[in-house]
Coordinates of C-alpha atoms in Angstrom, one line a residue:
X108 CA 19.6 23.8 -78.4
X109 CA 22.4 21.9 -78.6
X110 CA 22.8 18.2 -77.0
X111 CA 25.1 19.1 -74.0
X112 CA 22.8 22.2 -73.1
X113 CA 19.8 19.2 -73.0
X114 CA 21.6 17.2 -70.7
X115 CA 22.1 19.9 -68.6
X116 CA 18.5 21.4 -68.4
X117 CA 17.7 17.4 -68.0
X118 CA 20.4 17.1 -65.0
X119 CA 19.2 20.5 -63.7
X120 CA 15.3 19.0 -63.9
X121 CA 16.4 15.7 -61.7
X122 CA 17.9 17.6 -59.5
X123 CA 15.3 19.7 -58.5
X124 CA 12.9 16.9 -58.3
X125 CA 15.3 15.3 -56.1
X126 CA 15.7 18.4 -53.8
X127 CA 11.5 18.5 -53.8
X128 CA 11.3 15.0 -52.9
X129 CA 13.4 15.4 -50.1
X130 CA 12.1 18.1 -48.7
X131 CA 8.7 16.3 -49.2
X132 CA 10.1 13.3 -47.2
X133 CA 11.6 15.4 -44.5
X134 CA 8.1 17.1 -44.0
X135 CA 6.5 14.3 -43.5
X136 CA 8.7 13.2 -41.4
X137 CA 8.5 16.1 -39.3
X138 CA 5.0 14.9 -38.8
X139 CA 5.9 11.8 -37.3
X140 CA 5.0 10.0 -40.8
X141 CA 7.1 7.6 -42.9
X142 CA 5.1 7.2 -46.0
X143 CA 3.6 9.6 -48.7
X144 CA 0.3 7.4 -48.4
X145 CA 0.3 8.1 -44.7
X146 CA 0.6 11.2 -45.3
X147 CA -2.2 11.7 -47.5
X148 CA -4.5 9.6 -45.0
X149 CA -3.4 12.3 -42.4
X150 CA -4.5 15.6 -44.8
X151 CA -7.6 13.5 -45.1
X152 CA -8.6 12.8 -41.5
X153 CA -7.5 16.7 -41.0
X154 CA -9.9 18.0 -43.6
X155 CA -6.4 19.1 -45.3
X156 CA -6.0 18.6 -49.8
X157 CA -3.4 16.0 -50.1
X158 CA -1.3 17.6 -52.7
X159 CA 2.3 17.2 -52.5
X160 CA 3.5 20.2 -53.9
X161 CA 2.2 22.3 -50.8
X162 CA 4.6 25.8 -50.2
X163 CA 6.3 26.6 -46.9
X164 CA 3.5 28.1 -45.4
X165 CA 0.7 25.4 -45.6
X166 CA 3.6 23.1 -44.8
X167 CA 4.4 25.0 -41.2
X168 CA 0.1 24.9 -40.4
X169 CA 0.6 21.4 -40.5
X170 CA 3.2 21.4 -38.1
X171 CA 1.5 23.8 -36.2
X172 CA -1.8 21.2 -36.3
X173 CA 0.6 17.9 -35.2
X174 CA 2.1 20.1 -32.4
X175 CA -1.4 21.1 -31.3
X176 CA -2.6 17.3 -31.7
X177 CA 0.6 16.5 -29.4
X178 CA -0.2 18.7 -26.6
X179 CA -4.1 17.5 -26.8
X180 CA -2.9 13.7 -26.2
X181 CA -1.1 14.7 -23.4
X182 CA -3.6 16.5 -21.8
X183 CA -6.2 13.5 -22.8
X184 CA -3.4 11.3 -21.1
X185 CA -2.8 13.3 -18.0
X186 CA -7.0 13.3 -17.3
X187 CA -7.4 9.7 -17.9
X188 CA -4.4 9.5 -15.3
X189 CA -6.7 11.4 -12.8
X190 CA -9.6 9.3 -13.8
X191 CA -7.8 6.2 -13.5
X192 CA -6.3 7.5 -10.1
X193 CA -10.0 8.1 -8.7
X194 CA -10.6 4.4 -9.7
X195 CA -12.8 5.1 -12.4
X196 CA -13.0 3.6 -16.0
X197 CA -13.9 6.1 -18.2
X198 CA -14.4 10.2 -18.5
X199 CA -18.3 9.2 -18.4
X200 CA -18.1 7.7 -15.3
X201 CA -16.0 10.4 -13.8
X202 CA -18.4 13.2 -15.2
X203 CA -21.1 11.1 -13.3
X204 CA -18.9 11.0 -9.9
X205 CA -18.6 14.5 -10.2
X206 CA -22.2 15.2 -10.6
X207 CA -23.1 13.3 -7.8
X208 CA -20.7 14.8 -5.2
X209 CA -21.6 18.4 -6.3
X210 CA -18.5 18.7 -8.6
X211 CA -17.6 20.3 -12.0
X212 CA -17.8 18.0 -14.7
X213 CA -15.4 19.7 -16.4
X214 CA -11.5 17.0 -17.3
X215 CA -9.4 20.6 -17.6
X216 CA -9.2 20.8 -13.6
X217 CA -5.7 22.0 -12.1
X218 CA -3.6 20.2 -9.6
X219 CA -5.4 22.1 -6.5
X220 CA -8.6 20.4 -7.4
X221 CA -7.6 17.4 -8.6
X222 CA -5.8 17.0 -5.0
X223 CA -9.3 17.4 -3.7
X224 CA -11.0 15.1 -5.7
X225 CA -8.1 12.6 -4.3
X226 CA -9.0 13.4 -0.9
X227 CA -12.4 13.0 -1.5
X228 CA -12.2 9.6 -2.5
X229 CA -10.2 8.7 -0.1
X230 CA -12.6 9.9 2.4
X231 CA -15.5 8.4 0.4
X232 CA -14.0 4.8 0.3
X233 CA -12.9 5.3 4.4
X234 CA -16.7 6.1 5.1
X235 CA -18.0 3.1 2.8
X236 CA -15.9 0.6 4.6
X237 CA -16.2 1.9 8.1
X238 CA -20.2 1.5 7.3
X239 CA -19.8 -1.9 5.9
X240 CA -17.6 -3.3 9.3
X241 CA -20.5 -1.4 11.1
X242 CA -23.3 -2.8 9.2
X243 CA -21.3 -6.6 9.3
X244 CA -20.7 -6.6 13.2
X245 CA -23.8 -4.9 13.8
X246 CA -26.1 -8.2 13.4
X247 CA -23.1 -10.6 13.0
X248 CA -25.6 -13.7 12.8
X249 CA -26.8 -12.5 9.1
X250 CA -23.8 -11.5 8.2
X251 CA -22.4 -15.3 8.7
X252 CA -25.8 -16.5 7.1
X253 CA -25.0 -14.3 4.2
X254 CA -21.4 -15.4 3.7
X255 CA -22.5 -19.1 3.4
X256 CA -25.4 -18.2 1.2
X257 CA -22.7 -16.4 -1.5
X258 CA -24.6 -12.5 -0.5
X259 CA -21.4 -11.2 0.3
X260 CA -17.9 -11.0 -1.2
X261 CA -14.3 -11.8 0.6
X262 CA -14.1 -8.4 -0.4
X263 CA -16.4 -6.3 2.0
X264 CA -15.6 -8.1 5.2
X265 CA -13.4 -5.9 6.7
X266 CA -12.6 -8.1 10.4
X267 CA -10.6 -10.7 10.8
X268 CA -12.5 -13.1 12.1
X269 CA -15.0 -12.7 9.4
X270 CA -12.5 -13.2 7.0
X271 CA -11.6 -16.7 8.6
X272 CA -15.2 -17.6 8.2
X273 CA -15.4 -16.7 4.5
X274 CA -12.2 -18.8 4.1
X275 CA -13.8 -21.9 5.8
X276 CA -17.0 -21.8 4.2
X277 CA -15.4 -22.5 1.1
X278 CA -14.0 -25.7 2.2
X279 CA -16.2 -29.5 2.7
X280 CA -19.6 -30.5 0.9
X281 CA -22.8 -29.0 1.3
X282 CA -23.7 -31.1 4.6
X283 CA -20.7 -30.4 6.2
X284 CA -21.1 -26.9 5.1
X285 CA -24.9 -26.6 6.6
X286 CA -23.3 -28.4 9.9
X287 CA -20.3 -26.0 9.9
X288 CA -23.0 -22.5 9.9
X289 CA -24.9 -24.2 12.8
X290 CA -21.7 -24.2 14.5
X291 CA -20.9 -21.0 13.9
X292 CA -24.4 -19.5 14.3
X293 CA -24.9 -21.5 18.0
X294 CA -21.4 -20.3 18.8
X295 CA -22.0 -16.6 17.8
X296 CA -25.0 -16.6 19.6
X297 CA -23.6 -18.4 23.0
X298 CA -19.7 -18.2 23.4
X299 CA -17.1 -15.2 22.3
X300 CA -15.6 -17.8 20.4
X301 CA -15.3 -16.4 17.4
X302 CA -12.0 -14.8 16.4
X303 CA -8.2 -15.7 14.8
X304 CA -6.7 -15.6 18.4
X305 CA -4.6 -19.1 18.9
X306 CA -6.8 -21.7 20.5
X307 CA -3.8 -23.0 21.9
X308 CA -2.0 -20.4 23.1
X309 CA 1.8 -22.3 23.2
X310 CA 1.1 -22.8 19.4
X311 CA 0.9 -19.3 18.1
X312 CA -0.6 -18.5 15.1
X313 CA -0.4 -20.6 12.8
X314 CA -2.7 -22.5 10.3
X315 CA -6.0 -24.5 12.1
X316 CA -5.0 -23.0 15.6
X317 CA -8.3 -20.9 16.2
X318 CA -11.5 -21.9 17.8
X319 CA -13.1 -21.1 14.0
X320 CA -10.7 -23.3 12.0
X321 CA -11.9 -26.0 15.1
X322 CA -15.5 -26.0 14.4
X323 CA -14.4 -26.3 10.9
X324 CA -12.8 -29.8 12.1
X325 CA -15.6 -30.9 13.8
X326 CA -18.1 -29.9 10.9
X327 CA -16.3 -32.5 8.8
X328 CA -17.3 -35.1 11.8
X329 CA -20.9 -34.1 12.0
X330 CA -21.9 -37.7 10.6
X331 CA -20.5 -38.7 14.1
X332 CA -22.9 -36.5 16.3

């Protein structure tokens, strides 16, 4: 074989390792890869060989497996949407929220039931805090008791004037705030004192004007009883 016809087989040699390498490149970055080690970390984790000189047909199943990877994330995504929608944390806790309102456990629900599990919870968290204002201005005496005494969160009190009450008991010392719950226990048990309406009615509302934010005045004067 002469020299030139060498070259020639050598050129003809480059240049289909070129073409291969592109093609190898191009395939992996149909797979959303960038690197040849990242791609052999993916055959891995897909219980795939990690040859590089894979044909066109073991090439197009691994396309077919990213596509079908693709469309699991988004489903994954969309049920953690619903989950997150119901104000839950985690598929485990939905399963559970299921289970105890008589509902499938199953995440591959459609719209129409989905909706309903919406609903549900809306209706849920409607019936929980109508029972809570109930169970608050039902015996409205403990309930202040247990605001002072830290049993109950800003959160659950669900009336106004309750609300003030929270907000003023976080305010003064511990005498003035023992004086301040005598005030507002003797005046929930003898006046209908107790609400945000203006104490002064020219005033409006506005900061301190309320017969609550007054006994919280005079509970930081209880030294002068």
């Amino acid at each position: 074989m002469s020299k030139q016809q060498n070259r020639r087989k050598k050129g003809r040699h480059r240049g289909a390792a070129s073409r291969a390498n592109n093609d190898l490149m191009a395939h992996i970055a149909s797979l959303e890869l960038e690197t040849v080690e990242q791609y052999r970390s993916w055959c891995h984790a897909h219980g795939l060989t990690a040859a590089l000189n894979k044909g066109w047909q073991e090439r197009r199943q691994e396309r077919l497996l990213v596509e079908r990877d693709r469309a699991r994330a988004g489903v994954e995504k969309e049920q953690m949407k619903h989950v997150e929608a119901l104000g839950l944390e985690t598929v485990e806790a939905y399963q559970a929220w299921c289970r105890g309102n008589g509902l499938s456990e199953s995440v591959n629900k459609g719209a129409g039931p989905r909706r309903k599990e919406l609903d549900l919870m809306v209706k849920l968290r409607s019936e929980a805090a109508l029972a809570r204002v109930k169970r608050h201005t039902r015996r409205p005496a403990e309930t202040i008791a247990q605001i002072f005494s830290g049993e109950i969160e800003g959160e659950e009190l669900q009336t106004d004037y309750l609300q003030q009450i929270q907000k003023v008991a976080k305010g003064g010392d511990g005498e003035t705030r023992e004086a301040l719950l005598r005030l507002l226990l003797h005046a929930e048990k003898r006046t209908n004192l107790l609400s945000v309406e203006p104490a002064i009615d020219r005033l409006g509302v506005v900061e301190g004007n309320s017969f609550i934010d007054g006994l919280a005045a005079l509970a930081g004067h209880f030294g002068d009883w």
